[in-house]
Coordinates of C-alpha atoms in Angstrom, one line a residue:
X1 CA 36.8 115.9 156.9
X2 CA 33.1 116.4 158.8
X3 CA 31.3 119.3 159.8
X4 CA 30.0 118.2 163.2
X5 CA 27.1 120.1 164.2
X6 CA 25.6 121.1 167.4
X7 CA 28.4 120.9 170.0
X8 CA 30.1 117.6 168.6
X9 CA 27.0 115.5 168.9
X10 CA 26.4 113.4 165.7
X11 CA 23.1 112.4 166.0
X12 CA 22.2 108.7 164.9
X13 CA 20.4 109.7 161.6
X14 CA 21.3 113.5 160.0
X15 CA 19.1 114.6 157.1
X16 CA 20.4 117.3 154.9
X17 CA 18.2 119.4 153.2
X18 CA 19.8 121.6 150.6
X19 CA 17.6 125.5 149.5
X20 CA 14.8 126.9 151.7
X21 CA 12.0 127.1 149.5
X22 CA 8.5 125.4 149.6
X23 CA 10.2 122.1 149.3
X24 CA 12.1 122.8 152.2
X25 CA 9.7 123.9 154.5
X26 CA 7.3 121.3 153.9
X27 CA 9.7 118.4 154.3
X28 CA 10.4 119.7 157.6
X29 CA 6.9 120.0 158.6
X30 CA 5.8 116.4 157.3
X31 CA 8.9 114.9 159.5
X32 CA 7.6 116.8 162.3
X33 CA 3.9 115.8 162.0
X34 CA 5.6 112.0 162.1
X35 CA 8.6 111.9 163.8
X36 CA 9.2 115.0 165.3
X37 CA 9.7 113.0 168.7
X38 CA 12.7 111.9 167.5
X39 CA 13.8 115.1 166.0
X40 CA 13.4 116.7 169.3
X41 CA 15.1 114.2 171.0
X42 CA 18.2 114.5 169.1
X43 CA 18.1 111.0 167.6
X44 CA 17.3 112.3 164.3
X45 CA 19.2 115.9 163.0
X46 CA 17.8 118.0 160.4
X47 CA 20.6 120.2 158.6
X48 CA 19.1 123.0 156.2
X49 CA 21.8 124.6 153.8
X50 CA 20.3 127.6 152.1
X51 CA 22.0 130.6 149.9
X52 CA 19.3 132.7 152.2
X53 CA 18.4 132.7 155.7
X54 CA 14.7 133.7 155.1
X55 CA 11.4 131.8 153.2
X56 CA 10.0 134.1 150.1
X57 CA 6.6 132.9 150.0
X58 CA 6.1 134.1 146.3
X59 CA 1.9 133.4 146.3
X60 CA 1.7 137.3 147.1
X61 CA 4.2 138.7 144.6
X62 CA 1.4 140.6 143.1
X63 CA 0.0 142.4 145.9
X64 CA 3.9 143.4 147.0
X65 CA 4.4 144.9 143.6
X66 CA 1.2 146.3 143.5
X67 CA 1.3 148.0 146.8
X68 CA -1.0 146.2 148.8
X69 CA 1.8 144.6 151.1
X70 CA 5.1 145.4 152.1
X71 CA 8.2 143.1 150.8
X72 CA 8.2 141.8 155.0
X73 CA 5.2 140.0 154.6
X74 CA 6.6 137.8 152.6
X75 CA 9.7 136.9 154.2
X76 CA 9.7 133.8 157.1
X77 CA 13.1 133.7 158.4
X78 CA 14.3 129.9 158.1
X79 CA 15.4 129.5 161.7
X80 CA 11.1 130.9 162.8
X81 CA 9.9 127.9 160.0
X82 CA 11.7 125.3 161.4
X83 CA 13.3 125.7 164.8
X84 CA 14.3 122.2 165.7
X85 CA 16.8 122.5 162.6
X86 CA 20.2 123.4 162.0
X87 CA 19.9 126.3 159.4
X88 CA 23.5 127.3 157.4
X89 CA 23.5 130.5 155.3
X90 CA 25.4 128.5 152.5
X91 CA 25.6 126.8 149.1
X92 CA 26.0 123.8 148.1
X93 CA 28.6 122.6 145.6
X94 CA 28.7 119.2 144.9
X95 CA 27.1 116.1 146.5
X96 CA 28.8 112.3 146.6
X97 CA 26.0 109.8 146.7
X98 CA 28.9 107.2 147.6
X99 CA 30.5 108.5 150.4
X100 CA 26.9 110.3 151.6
X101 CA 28.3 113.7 151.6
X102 CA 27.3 117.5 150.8
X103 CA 30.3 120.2 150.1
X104 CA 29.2 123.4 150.3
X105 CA 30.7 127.0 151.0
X106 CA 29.3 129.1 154.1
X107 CA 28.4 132.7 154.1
X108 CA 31.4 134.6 155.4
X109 CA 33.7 132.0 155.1
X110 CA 36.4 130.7 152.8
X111 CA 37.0 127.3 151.9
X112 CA 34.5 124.2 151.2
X113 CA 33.4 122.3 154.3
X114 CA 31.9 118.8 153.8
X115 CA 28.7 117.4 155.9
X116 CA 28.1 113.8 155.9
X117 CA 24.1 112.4 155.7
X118 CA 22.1 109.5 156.3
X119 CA 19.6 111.1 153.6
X120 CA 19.4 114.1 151.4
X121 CA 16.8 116.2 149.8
X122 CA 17.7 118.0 147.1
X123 CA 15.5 121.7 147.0
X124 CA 17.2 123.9 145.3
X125 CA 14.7 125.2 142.8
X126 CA 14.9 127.2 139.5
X127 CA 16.1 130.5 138.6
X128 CA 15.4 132.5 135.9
X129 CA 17.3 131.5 132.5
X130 CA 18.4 135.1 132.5
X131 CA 21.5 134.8 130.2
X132 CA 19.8 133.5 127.3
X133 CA 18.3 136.4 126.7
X134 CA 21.5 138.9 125.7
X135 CA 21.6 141.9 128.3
X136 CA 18.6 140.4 130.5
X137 CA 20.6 138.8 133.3
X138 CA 22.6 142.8 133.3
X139 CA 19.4 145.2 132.8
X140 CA 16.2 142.9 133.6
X141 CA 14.2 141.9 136.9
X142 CA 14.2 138.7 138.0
X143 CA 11.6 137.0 140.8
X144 CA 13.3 133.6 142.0
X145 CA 17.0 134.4 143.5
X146 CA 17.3 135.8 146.9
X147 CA 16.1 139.5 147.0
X148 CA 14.9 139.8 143.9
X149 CA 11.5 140.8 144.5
X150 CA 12.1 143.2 147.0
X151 CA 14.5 145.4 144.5
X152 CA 12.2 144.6 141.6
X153 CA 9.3 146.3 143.9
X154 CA 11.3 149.2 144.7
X155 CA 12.4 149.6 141.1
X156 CA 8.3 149.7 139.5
X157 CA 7.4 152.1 142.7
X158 CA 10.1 154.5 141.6
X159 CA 8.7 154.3 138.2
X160 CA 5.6 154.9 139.5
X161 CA 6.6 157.9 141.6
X162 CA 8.3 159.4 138.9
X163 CA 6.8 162.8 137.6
X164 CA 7.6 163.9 133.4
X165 CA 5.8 164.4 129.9
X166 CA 5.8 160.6 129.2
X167 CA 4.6 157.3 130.9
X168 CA 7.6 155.0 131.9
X169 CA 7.2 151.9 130.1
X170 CA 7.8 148.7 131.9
X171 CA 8.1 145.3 130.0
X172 CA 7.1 142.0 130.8
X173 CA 8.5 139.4 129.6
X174 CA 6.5 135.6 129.7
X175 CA 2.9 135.0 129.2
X176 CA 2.1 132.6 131.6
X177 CA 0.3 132.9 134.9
X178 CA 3.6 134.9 136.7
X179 CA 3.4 137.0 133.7
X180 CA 0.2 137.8 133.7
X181 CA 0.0 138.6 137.4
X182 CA 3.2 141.1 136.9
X183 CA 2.1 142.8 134.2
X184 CA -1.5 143.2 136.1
X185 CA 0.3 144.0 139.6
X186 CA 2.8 147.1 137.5
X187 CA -0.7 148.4 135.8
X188 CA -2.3 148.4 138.8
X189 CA 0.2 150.5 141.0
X190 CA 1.3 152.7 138.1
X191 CA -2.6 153.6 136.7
X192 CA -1.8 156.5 134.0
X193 CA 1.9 156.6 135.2
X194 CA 3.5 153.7 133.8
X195 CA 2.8 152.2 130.5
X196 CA 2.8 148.0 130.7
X197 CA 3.7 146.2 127.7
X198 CA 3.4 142.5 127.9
X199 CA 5.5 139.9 125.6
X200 CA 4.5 136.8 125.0
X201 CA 6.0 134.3 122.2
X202 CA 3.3 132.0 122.1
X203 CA -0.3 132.9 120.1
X204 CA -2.3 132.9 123.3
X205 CA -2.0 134.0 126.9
X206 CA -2.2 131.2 129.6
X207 CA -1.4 128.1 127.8
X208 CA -1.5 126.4 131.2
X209 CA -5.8 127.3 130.8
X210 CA -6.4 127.4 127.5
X211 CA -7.3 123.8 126.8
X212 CA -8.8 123.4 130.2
X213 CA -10.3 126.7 131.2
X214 CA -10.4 128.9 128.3
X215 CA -13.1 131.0 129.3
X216 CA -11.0 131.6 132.4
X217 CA -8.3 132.6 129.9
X218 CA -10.6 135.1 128.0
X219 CA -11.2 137.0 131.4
X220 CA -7.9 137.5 132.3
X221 CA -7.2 139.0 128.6
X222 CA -10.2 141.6 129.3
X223 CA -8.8 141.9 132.7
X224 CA -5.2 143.0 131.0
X225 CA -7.4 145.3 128.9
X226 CA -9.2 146.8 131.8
X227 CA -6.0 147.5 133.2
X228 CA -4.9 149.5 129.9
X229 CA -1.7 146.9 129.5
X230 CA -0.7 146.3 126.1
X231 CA -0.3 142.5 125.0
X232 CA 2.0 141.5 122.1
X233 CA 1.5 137.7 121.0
X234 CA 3.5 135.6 118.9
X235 CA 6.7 137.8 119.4
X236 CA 9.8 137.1 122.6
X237 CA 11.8 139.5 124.4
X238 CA 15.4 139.5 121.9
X239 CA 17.4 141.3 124.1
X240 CA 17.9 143.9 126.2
X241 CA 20.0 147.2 127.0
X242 CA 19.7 150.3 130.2
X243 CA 16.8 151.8 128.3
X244 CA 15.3 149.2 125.8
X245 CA 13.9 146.3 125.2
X246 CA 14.1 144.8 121.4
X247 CA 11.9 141.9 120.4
X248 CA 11.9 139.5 117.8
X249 CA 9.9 141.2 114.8
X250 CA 12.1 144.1 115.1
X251 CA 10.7 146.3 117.5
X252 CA 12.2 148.7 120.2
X253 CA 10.6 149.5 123.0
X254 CA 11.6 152.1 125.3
X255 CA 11.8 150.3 128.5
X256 CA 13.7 151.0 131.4
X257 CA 12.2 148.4 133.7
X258 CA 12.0 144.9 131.9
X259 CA 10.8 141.8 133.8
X260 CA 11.1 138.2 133.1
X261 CA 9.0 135.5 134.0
X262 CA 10.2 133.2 131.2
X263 CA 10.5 130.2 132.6
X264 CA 12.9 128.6 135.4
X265 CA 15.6 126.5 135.0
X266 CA 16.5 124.2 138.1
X267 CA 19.6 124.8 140.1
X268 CA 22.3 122.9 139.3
X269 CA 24.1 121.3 142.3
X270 CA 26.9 119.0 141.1
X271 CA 26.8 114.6 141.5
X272 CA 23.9 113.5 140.0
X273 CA 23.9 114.1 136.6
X274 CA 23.5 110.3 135.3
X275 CA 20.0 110.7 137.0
X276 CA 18.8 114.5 135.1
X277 CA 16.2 114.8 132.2
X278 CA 17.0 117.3 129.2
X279 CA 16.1 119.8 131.2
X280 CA 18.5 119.1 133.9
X281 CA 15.6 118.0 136.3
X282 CA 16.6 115.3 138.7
X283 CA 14.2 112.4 137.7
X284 CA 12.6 110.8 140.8
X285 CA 10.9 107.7 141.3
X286 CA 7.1 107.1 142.3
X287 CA 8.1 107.8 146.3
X288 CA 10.3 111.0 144.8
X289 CA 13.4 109.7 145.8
X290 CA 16.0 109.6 143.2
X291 CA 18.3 107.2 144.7
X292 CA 19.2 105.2 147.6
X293 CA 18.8 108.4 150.8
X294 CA 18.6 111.0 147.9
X295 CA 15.0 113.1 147.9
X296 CA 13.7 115.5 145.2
X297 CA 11.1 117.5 144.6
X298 CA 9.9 121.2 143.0
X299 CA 11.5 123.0 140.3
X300 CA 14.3 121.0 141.0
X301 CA 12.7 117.8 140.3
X302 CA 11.2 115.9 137.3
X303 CA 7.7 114.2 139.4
X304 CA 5.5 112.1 137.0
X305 CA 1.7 112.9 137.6
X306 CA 0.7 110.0 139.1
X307 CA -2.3 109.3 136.7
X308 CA -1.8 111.0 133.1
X309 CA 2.4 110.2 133.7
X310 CA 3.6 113.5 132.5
X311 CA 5.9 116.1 134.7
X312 CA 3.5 117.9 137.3
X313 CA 4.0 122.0 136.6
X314 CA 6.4 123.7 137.9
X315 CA 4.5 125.7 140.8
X316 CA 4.1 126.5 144.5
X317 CA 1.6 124.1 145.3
X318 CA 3.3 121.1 143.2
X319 CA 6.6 121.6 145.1
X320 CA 3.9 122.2 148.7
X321 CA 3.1 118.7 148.1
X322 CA 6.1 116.9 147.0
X323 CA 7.7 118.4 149.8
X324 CA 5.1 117.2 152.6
X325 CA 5.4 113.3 150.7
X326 CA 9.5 113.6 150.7
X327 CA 9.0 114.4 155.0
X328 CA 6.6 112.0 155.1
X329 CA 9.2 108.9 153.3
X330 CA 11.6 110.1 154.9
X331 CA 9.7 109.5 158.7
X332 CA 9.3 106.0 157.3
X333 CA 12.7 105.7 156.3
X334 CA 13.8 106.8 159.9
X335 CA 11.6 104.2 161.6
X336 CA 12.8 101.5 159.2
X337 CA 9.3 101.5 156.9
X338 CA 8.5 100.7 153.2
X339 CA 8.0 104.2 151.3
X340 CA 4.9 105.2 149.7
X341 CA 4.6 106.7 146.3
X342 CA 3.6 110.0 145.4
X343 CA -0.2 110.2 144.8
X344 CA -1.3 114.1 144.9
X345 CA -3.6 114.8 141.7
X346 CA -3.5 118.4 142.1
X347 CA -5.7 121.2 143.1
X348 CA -6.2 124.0 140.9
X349 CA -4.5 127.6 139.9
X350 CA -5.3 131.0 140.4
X351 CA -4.3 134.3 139.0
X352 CA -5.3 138.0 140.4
X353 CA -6.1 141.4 138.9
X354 CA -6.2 143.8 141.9
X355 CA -8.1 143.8 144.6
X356 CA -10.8 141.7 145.1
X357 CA -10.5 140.7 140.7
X358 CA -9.2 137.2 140.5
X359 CA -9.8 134.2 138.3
X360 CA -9.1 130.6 139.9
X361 CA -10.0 127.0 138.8
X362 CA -10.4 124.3 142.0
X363 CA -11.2 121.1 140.9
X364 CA -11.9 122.1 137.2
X365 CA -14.2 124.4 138.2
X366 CA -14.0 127.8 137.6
X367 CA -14.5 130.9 140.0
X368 CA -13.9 134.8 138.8
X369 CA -14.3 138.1 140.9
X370 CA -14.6 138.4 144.7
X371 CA -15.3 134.7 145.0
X372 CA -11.9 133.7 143.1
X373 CA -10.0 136.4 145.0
X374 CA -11.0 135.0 147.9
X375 CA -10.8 131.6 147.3
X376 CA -6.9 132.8 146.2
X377 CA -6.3 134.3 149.7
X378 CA -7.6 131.7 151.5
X379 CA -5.4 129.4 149.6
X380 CA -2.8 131.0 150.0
X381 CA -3.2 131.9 154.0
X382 CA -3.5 128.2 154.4
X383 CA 0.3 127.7 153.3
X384 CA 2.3 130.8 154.8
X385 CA 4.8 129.6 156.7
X386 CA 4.2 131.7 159.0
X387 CA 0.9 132.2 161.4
X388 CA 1.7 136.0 162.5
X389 CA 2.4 137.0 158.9
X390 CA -0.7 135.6 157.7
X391 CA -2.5 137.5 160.3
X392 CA -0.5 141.0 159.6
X393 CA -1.2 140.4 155.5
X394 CA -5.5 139.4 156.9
X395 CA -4.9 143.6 158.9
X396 CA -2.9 145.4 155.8
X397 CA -5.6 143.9 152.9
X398 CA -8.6 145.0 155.7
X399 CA -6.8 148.8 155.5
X400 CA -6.8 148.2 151.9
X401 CA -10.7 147.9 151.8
X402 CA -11.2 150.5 154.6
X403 CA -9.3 153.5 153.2
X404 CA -8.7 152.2 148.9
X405 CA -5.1 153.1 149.3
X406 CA -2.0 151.1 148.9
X407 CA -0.4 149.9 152.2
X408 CA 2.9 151.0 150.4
X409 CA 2.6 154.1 148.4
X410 CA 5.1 154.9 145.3
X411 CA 6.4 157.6 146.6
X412 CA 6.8 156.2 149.9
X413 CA 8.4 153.2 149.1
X414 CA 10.8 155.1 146.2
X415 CA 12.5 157.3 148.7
X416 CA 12.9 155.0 151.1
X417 CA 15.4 152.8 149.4
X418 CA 16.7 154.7 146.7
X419 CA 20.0 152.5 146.4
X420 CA 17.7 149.8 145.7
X421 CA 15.5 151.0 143.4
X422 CA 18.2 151.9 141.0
X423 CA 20.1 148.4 141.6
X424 CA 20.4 145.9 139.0
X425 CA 20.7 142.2 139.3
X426 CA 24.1 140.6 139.2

């Protein structure tokens, strides 16, 4: 059978576009910018099936757990993004490249329905490999699956709020740039209240800056060390119970809050396996397409750079991009056009410390302080889904500076949502 959509009518092309991430988003947006006549017309349907019904733009993870914004600003409900699409609170199950089909099950309803397409983009981006880590996926924090953040924010604030002889310890798990911005966010709220350990397996933070920035990487370690967090190199997170974390040289930490930003694996949506790398990544050709009317791109998705010919990183601006070049194919594919292939070379990263303390690279060169933390926000404005959001996070970081207090303060925010604060991730 086929779900028909919108009052019977199937319109003459249907795109499906499966999680409602960056990828997502930006898909939309580039089909709009190029054939959104045709979208508005009804000639051409755009279907979005997403396990949540709001955008998490992550670029301001720091400054939620931090305090400087609530969880809200962050959030972009799907139907706001793109209003010319068809948005289904669902999840995809399997997909049949033969027959052109998606089966997927819908929030608050039993059974598997089946939508037909004329192309697909696959978006569903990487979670957190949790379970190998034994008792992470029961007692640690998690940023990528629906919610995560905001109970992961609640959690550190009522750390932070609580009162006792000893510091709380929160762990951090993953020395990367997440990592790094966690264990600096947690610090930063908790001051002399919470006690911030960060883990790191490798024998240097930032591996993604070393060889290219590595004075950029030597301020961040004396940024960690300004913020009094405590870095352990060359040693991962072994496992983890309610009130401990145990690492690989033996040590036990007393840690009730452990976070992990080890990684991501990509979702795994049955029917395409012949076409994943080792890493279960859905190798796309140069256009990002991974078969005849089948689109990937993000965490989901193993993109070659299109000069050195090695995966582009897994991050927010990688999946930006290949998500506005997949809505860009696929207006050529509507209109019956030759695809291009992908040609961004990238941009830059950026990490931040607090307020107005950031380090950032654009171009290959590199920016600290005000300047970087600033060049961050702008950045980051620019791709909000969102124009009122970006405008409410421009007012509560101008409070910020006017009165140095936390939009969201830890005691505030603790009693507020107590259930949540003392949830743990399924």
């Amino acid at each position: 059978m086929t779900t028909v959509l919108r009052s019977g009518h199937r319109a003459q092309h249907r795109i499906v576009l499966l999680g409602g991430g960056y990828v997502t988003l930006h898909a939309y947006a580039g089909l709009m910018r190029h054939a959104g006549r045709a979208v508005r017309g009804g000639a051409v349907q755009v279907v979005v099936i997403s396990a949540d019904d709001a955008h998490s733009f992550h670029g301001f993870t720091g400054e939620v757990l931090a305090g400087l914004l609530p969880y809200d600003r962050t959030r972009t409900p799907l139907t706001e993004a793109m209003p010319h699409a068809h948005v289904v609170t669902g999840r995809a199950v399997a997909v049949d490249t033969e027959r052109r089909v998606v089966r997927y099950e819908q929030e608050g309803e039993a059974g598997v329905r089946v939508l037909d397409y004329d192309d697909l983009v696959i978006a569903t981006g990487g979670r957190e490999p949790a379970t190998s880590v034994p008792g992470l996926a029961e007692h640690g924090f998690t940023l990528r699956a629906p919610g995560d953040i905001e109970v992961l924010a609640h959690r550190v604030r009522s750390a932070a709020a609580e009162h006792g002889p000893r510091r709380r310890t929160v762990v951090v798990a993953g020395g990367g740039m997440a990592g790094v911005e966690m264990a600096a966010a947690v610090a930063d709220l908790g001051g002399a209240r919470l006690r911030v350990e960060l883990v790191h397996s490798g024998e240097q933070l930032l591996p993604e800056l070393q060889d290219s920035q590595p004075r950029l990487a030597a301020r961040a370690r004396r940024e960690l060390e300004r913020l009094g967090v405590r870095v352990r190199l060359g040693v991962r997170l072994a496992s983890v119970s309610a009130d401990h974390a145990y690492l690989s040289d033996g040590t036990s930490l007393p840690a009730g809050t452990v976070i992990a930003t080890i990684g991501q694996r990509p979702v795994h949506v049955p029917g395409l396996d012949a076409h994943r790398d080792p890493h279960g990544r859905l190798v796309t050709r140069p256009d990002l397409s991974v078969v005849e009317h089948v689109w990937a791109a993000g965490d989901a998705a193993c993109v070659v750079h299109p000069t050195s010919g090695a995966p582009v990183p897994a991050n927010a601006l990688w999946a930006i991009k290949g998500g506005e070049h997949v809505g860009r194919n696929l207006a050529r594919s509507v209109r019956g056009r030759a695809t291009r292939p992908f040609a961004y070379r990238g941009l830059g990263q950026a990490a931040s410390f607090g307020f107005g303390r950031s380090i950032s690279e654009l171009y290959g060169v590199p920016f600290t302080g005000w300047l970087a933390w600033v060049l961050r926000l702008a950045f980051f404005l620019r791709f909000m889904p969102s124009r009122r959001k970006a405008a409410q996070v421009i007012g509560d970081l101008a409070r910020h500076a006017a009165h140095g207090r936390p939009v969201t303060t830890p005691a505030a925010g603790a009693a507020a949502v107590h259930d949540l604060a003392t949830a743990r991730p399924a």
